[in-house]
Coordinates of N, CA and C in Angstrom, one line a residue:
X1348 N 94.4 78.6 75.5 CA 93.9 79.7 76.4 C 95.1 80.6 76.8
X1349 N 94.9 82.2 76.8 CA 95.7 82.6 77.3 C 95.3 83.6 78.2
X1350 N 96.2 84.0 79.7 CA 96.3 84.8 80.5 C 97.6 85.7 81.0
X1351 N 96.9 87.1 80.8 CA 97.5 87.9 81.0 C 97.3 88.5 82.1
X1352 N 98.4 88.2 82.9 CA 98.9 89.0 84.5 C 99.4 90.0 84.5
X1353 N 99.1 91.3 85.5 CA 100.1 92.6 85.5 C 100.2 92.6 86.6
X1354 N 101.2 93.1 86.7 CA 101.6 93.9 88.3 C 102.2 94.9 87.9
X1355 N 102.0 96.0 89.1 CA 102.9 96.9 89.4 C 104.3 97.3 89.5
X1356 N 105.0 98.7 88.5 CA 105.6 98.8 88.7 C 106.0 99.3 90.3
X1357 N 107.5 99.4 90.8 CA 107.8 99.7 92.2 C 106.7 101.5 92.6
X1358 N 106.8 101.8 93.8 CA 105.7 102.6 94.2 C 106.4 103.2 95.5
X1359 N 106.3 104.8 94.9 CA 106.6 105.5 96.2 C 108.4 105.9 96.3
X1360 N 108.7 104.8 95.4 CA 110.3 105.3 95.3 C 111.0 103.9 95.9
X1361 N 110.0 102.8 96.6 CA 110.5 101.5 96.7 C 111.3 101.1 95.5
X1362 N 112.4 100.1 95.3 CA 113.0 99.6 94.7 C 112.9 98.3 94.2
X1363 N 110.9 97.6 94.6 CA 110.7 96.5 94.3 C 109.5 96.7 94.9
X1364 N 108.6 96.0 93.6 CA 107.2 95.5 93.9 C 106.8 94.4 94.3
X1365 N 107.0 94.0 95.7 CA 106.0 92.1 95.9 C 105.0 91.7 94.9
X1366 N 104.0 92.6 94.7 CA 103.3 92.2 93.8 C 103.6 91.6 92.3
X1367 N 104.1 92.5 91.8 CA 105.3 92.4 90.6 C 106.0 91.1 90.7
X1368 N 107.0 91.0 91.7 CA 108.0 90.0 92.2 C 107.1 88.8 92.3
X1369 N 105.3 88.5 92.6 CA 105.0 87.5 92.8 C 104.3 86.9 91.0
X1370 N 104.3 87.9 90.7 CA 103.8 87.5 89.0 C 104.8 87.2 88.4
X1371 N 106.2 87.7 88.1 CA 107.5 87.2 87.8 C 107.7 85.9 88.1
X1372 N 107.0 85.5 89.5 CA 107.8 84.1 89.5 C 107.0 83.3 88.9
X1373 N 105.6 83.5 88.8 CA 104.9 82.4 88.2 C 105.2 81.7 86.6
X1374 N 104.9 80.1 86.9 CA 104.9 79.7 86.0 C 104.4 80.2 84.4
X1375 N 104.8 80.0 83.4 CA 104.6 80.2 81.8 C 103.2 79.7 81.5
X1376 N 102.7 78.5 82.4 CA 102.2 77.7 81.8 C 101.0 77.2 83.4
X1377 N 99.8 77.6 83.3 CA 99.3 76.6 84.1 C 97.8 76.6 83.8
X1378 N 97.8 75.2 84.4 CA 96.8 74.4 83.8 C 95.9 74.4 81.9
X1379 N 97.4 74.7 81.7 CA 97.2 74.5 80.5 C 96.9 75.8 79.6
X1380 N 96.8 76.6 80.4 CA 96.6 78.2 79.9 C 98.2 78.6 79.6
X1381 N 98.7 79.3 78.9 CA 99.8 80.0 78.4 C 99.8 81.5 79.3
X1382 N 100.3 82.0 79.9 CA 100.5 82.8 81.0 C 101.9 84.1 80.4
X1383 N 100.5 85.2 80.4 CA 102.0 86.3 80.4 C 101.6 87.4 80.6
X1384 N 103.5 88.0 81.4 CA 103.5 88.5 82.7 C 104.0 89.7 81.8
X1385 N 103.1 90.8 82.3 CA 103.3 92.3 82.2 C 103.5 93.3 83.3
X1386 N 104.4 94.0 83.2 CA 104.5 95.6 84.4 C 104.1 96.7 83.6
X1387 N 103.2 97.2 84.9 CA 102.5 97.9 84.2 C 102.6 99.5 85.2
X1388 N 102.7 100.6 84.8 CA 103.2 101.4 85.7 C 102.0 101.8 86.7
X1389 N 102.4 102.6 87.7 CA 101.3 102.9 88.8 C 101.0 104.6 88.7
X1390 N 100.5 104.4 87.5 CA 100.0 105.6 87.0 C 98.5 105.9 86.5
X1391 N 97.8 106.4 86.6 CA 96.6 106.6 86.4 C 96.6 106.6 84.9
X1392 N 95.6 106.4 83.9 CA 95.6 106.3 82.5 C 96.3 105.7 82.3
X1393 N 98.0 106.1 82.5 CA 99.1 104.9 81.5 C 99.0 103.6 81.8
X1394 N 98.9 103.1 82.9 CA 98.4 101.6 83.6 C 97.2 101.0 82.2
X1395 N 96.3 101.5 82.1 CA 95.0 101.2 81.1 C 95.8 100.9 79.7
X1396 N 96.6 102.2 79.6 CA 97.1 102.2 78.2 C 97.7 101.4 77.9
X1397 N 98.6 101.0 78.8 CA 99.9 99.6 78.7 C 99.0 98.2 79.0
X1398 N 97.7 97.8 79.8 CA 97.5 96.8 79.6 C 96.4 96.9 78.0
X1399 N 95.7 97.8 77.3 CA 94.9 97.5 76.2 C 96.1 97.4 75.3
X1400 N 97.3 97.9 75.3 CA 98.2 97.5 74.6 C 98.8 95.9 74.2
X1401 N 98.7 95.5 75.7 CA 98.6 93.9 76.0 C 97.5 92.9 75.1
X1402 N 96.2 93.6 76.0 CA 95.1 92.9 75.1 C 95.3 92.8 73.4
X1403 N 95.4 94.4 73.0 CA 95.6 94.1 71.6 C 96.4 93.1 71.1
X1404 N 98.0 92.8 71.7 CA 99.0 92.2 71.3 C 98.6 90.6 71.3
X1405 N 98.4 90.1 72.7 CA 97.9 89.2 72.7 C 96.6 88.0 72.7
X1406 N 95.7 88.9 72.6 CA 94.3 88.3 72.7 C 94.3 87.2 74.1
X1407 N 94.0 87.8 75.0 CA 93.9 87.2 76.1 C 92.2 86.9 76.2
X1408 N 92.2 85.5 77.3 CA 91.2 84.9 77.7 C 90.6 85.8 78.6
X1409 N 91.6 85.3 79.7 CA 91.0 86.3 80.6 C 92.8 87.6 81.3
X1410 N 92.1 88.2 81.9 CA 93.2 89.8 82.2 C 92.7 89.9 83.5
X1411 N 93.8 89.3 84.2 CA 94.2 89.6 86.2 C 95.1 90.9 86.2
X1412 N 94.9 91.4 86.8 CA 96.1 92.5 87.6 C 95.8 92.7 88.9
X1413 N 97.3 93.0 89.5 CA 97.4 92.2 91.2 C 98.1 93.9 91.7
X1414 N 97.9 93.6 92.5 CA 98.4 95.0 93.5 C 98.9 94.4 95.1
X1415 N 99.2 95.3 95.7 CA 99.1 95.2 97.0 C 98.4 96.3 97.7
X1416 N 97.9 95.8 99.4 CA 96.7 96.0 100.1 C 97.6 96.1 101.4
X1417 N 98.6 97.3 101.7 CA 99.1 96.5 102.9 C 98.0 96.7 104.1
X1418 N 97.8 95.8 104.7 CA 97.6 95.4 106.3 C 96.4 94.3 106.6
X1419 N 96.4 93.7 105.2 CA 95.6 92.8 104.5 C 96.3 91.7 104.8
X1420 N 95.7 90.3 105.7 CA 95.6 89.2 105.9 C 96.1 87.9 104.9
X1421 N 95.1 88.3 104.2 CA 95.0 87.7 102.8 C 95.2 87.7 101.8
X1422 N 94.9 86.7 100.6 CA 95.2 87.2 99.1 C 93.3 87.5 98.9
X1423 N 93.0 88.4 97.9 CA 91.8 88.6 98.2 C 91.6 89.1 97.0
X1424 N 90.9 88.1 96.1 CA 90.0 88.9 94.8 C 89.1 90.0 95.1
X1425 N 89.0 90.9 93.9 CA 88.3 91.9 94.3 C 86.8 91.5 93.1
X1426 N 85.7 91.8 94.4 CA 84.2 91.9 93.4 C 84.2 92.6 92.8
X1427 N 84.5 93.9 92.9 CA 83.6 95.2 92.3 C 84.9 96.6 92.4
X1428 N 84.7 97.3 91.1 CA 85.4 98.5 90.9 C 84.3 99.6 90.8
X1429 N 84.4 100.9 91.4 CA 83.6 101.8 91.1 C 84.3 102.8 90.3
X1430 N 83.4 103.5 89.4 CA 83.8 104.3 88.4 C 84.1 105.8 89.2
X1431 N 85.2 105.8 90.0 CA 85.6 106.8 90.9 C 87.4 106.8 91.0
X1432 N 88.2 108.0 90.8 CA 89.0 108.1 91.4 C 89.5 109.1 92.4
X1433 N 90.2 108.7 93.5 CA 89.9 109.7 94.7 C 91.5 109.3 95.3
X1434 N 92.1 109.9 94.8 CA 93.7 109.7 95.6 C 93.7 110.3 96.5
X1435 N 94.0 109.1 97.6 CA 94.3 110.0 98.7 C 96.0 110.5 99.0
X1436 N 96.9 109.8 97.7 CA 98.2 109.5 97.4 C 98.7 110.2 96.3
X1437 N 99.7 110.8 95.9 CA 100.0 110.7 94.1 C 100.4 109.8 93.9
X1438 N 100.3 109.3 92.8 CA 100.6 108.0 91.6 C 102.5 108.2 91.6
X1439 N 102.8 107.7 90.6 CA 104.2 107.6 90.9 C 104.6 108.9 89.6
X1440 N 103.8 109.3 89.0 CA 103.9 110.8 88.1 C 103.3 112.1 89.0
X1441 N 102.9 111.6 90.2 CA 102.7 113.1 91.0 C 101.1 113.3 90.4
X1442 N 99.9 112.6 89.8 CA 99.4 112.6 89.7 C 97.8 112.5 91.2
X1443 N 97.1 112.9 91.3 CA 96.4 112.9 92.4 C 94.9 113.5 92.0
X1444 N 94.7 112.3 91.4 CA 92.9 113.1 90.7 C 91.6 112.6 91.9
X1445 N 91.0 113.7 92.2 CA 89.7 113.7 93.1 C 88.9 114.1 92.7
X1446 N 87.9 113.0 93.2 CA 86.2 112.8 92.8 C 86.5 112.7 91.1
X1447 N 86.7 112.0 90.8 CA 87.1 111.8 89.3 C 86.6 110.9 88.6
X1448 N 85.5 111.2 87.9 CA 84.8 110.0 86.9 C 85.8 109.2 86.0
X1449 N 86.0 108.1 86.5 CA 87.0 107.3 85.7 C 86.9 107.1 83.7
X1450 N 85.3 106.6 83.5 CA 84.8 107.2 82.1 C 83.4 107.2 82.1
X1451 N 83.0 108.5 81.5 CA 82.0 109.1 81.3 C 80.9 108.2 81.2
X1452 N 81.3 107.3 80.2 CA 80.0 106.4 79.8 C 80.5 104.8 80.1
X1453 N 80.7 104.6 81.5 CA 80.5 103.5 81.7 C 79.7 103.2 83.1
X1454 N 79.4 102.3 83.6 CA 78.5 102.5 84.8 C 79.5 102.6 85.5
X1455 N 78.6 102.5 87.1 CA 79.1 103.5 87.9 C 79.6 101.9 88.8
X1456 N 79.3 101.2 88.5 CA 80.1 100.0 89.0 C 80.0 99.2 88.1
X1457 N 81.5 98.0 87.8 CA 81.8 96.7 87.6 C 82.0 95.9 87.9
X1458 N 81.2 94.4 88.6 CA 81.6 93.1 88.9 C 82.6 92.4 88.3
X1459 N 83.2 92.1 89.1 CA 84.3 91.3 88.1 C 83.4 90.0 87.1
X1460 N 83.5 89.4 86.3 CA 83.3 88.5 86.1 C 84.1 87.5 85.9
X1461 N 85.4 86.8 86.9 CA 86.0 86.0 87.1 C 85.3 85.2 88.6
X1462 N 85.9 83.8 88.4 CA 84.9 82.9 89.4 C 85.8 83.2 90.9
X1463 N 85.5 84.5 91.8 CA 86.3 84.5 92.5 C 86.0 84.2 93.4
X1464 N 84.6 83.3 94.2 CA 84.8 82.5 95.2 C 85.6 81.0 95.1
X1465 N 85.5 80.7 93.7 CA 86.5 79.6 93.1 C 87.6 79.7 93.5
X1466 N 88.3 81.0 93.5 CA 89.8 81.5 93.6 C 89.6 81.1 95.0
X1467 N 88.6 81.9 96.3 CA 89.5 81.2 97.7 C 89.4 80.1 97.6
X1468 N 88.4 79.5 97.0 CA 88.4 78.3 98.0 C 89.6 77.3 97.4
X1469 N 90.0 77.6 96.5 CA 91.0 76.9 95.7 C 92.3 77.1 96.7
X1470 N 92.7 78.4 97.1 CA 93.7 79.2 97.5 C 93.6 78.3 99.2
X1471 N 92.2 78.3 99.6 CA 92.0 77.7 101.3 C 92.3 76.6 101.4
X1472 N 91.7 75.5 100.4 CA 92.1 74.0 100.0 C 93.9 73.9 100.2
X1473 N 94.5 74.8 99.3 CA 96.2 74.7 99.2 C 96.8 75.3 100.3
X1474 N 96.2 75.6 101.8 CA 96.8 76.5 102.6 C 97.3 78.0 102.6
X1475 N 96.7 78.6 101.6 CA 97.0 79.9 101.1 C 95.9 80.9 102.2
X1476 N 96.1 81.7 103.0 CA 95.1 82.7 103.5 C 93.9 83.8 102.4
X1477 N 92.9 83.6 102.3 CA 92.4 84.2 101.6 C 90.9 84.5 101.4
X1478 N 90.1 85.3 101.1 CA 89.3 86.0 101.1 C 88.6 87.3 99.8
X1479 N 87.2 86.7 99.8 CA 87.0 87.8 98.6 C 86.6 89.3 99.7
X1480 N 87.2 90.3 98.8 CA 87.2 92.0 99.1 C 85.9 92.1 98.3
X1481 N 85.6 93.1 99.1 CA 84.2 94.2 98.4 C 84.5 95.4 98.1
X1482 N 86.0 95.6 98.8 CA 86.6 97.1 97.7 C 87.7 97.2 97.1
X1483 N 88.3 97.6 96.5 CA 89.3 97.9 95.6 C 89.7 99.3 96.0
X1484 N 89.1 99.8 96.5 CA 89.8 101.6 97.0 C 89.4 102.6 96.2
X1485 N 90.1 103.0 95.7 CA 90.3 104.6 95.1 C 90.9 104.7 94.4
X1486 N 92.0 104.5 94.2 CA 93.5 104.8 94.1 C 93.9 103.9 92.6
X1487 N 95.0 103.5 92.4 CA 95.2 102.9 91.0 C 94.6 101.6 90.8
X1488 N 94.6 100.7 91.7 CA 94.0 99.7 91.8 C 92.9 99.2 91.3
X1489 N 91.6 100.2 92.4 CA 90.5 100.1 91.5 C 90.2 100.7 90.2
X1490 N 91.0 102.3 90.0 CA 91.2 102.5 88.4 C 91.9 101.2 87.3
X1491 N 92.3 100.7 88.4 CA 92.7 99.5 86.5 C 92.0 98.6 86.9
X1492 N 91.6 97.9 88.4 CA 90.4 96.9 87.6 C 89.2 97.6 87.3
X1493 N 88.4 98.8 87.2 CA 87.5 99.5 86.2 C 87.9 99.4 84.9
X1494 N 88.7 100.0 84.6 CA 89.1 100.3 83.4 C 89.3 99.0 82.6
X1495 N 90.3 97.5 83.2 CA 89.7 96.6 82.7 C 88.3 96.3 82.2
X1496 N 87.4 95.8 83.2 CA 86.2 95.7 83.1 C 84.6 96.3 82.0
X1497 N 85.7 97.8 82.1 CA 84.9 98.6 81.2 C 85.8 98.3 79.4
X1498 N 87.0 97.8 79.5 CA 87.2 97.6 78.0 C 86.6 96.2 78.0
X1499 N 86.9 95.3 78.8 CA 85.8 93.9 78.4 C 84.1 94.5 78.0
X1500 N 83.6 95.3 78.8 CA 82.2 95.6 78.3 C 82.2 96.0 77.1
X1501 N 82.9 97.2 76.6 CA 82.8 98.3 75.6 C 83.7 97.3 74.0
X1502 N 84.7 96.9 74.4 CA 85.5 96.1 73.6 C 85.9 94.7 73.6
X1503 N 86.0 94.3 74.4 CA 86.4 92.5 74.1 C 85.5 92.0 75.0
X1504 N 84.1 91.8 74.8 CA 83.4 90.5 75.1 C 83.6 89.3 75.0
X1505 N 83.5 88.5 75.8 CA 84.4 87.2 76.7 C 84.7 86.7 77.2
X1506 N 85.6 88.1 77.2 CA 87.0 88.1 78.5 C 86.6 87.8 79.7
X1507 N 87.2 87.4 80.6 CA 87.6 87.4 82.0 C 88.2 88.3 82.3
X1508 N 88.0 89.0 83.2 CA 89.0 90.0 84.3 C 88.7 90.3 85.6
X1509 N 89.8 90.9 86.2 CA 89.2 91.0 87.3 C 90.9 91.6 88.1
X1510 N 90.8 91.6 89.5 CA 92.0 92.0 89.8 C 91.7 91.4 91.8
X1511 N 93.2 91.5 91.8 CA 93.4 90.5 93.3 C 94.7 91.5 93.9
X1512 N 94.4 91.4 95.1 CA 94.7 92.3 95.7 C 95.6 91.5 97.0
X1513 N 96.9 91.8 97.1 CA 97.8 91.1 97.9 C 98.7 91.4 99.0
X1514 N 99.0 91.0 100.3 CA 99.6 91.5 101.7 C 101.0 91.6 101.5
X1515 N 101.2 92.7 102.3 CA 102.7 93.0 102.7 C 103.3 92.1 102.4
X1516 N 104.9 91.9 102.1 CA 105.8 90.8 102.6 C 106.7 91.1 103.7
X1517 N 107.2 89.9 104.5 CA 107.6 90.2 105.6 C 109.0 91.5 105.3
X1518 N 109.6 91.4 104.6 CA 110.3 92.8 104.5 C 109.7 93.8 104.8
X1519 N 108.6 94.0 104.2 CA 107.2 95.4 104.3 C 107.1 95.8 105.4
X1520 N 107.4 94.9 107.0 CA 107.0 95.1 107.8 C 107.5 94.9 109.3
X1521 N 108.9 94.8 108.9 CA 110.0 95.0 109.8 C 110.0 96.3 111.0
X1522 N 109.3 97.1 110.6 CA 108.7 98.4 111.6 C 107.3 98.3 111.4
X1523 N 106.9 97.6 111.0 CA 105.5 97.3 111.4 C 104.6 96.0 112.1
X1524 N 105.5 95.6 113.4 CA 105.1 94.5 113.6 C 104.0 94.4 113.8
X1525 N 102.7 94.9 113.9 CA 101.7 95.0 114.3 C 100.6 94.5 112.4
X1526 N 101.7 94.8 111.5 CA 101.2 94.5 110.3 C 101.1 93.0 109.6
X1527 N 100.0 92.3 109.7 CA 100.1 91.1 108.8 C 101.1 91.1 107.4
X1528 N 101.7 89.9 107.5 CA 102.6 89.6 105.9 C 102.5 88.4 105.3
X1529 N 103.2 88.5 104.0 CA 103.4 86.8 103.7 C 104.4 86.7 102.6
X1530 N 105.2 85.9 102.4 CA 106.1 85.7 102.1 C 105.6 85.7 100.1
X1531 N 106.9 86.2 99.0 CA 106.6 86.4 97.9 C 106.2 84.8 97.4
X1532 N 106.8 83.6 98.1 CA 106.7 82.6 97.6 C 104.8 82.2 97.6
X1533 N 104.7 82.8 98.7 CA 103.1 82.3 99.1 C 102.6 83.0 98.1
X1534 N 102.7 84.3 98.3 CA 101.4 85.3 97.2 C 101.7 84.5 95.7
X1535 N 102.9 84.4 95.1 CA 103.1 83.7 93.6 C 102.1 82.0 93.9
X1536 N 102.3 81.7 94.9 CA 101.4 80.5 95.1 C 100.2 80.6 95.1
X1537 N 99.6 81.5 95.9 CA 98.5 82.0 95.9 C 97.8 82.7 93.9
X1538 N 98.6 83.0 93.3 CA 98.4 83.7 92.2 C 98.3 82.4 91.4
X1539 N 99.1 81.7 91.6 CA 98.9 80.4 90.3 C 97.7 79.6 90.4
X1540 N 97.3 79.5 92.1 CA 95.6 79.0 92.3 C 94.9 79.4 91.7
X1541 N 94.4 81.0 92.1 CA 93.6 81.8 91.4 C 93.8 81.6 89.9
X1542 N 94.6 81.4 89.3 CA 94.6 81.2 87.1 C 93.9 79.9 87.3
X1543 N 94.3 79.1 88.0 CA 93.9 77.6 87.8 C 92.5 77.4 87.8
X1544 N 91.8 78.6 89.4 CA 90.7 78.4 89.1 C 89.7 79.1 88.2
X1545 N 90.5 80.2 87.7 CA 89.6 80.8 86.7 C 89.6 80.3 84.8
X1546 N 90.9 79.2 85.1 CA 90.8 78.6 83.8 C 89.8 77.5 84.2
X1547 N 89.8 76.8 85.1 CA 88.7 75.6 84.7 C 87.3 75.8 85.6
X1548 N 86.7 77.1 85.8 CA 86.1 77.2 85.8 C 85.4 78.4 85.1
X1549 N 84.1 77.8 84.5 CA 83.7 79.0 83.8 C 82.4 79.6 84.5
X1550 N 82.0 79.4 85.3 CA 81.2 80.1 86.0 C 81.7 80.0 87.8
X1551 N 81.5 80.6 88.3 CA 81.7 80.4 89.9 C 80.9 79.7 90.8
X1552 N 81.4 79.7 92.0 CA 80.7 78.4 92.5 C 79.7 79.3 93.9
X1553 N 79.0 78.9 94.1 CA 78.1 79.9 95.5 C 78.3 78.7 96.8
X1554 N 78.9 79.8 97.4 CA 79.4 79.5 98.7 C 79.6 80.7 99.7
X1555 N 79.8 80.4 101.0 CA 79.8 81.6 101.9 C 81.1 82.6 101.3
X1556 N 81.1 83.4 101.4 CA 82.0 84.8 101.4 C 82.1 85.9 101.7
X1557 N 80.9 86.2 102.0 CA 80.5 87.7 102.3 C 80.1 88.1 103.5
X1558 N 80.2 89.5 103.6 CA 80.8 89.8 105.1 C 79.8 90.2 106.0
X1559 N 79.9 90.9 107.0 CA 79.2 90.9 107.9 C 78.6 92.5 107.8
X1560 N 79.6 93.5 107.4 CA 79.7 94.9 107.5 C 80.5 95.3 106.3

């Protein structure tokens, strides 16, 4: 089995991506899955382009891509991408597309299909803070887990994907004490749970998750 991780190149003119930094450190190898780590730029379209470049190369099982969420608690799979982009940001090409149909002909939402109540509870069991999200945003994030999602529909049926979304590190927040963090070692810990549980599980497990509002 194989899995393909991306993270983010650096963003905004930072000189380092936590998210990035926590996929680098993960293991080659876990639970038996063969594991590889891609950067992928934080660009609208090119992000897509660079990971179906991946898929082609490697024929992956399943395809995670991780971002960060700052002021987020937790490590936190994401359910669902909407076929929307709405920057409220430019991308790191000055890009900034609004009300933007991601693609024409795909629906207007995708579930992930990775077991990602599996993932917390796997992550809660190991001490890891964590939680499934019901958004992904606007911004590049939910553009690449869509855009995943929609090449698993449209082209590689089987796959797994999906995308997890990850908190400041305490560097991030040295003028923001008011902002939750967590250390790169935890989020890479937290990220090797989540492979673990989406390799040995192939369906998800039903349990509480979901929120109130």
């Amino acid at each position: 089995m194989k899995v393909l991780i991306t993270g983010f190149d650096p963003f905004g003119g930072e000189k380092i991506n936590p998210a990035l930094e926590a996929v680098n450190a993960l293991p080659d190898n876990i639970a038996g899955a063969e594991v590889i780590k891609i950067e992928i730029p934080t660009v609208f379209r090119k992000s897509l382009e660079r990971i179906e470049e991946n898929i082609i190369k490697y024929n992956p099982d399943i395809v995670i891509s991780v971002g960060q969420a700052g002021g987020r608690f937790d490590v936190t799979p994401e359910r669902v991408a909407i076929n929307i982009d709405d920057a409220r940001i430019e991308d790191n090409e000055k890009n900034q597309p609004l009300d933007i149909t991601i693609f024409e002909d795909g629906e207007n939402a995708y579930f992930s299909n990775l077991p990602i109540k599996a993932m917390v509870k796997e992550m809660k069991e190991n001490g890891i803070p964590s939680a499934v999200s019901n958004t992904a945003g606007t911004f590049v994030c939910n553009h690449v887990m869509y855009g995943i999602l929609y090449m698993i529909d449209k082209k590689y049926p089987g796959v797994k994907g999906g995308f997890i979304h990850v908190p400041y590190t305490p560097a991030q927040v040295i003028d923001k004490p008011e902002k939750p963090s967590m250390s790169v070692c935890d989020i890479a810990k937290g990220l090797e749970l989540c492979i673990k549980a989406a390799v040995e599980n192939n369906e998800d497990i039903k349990v509480i998750g979901g929120t109130i509002c």
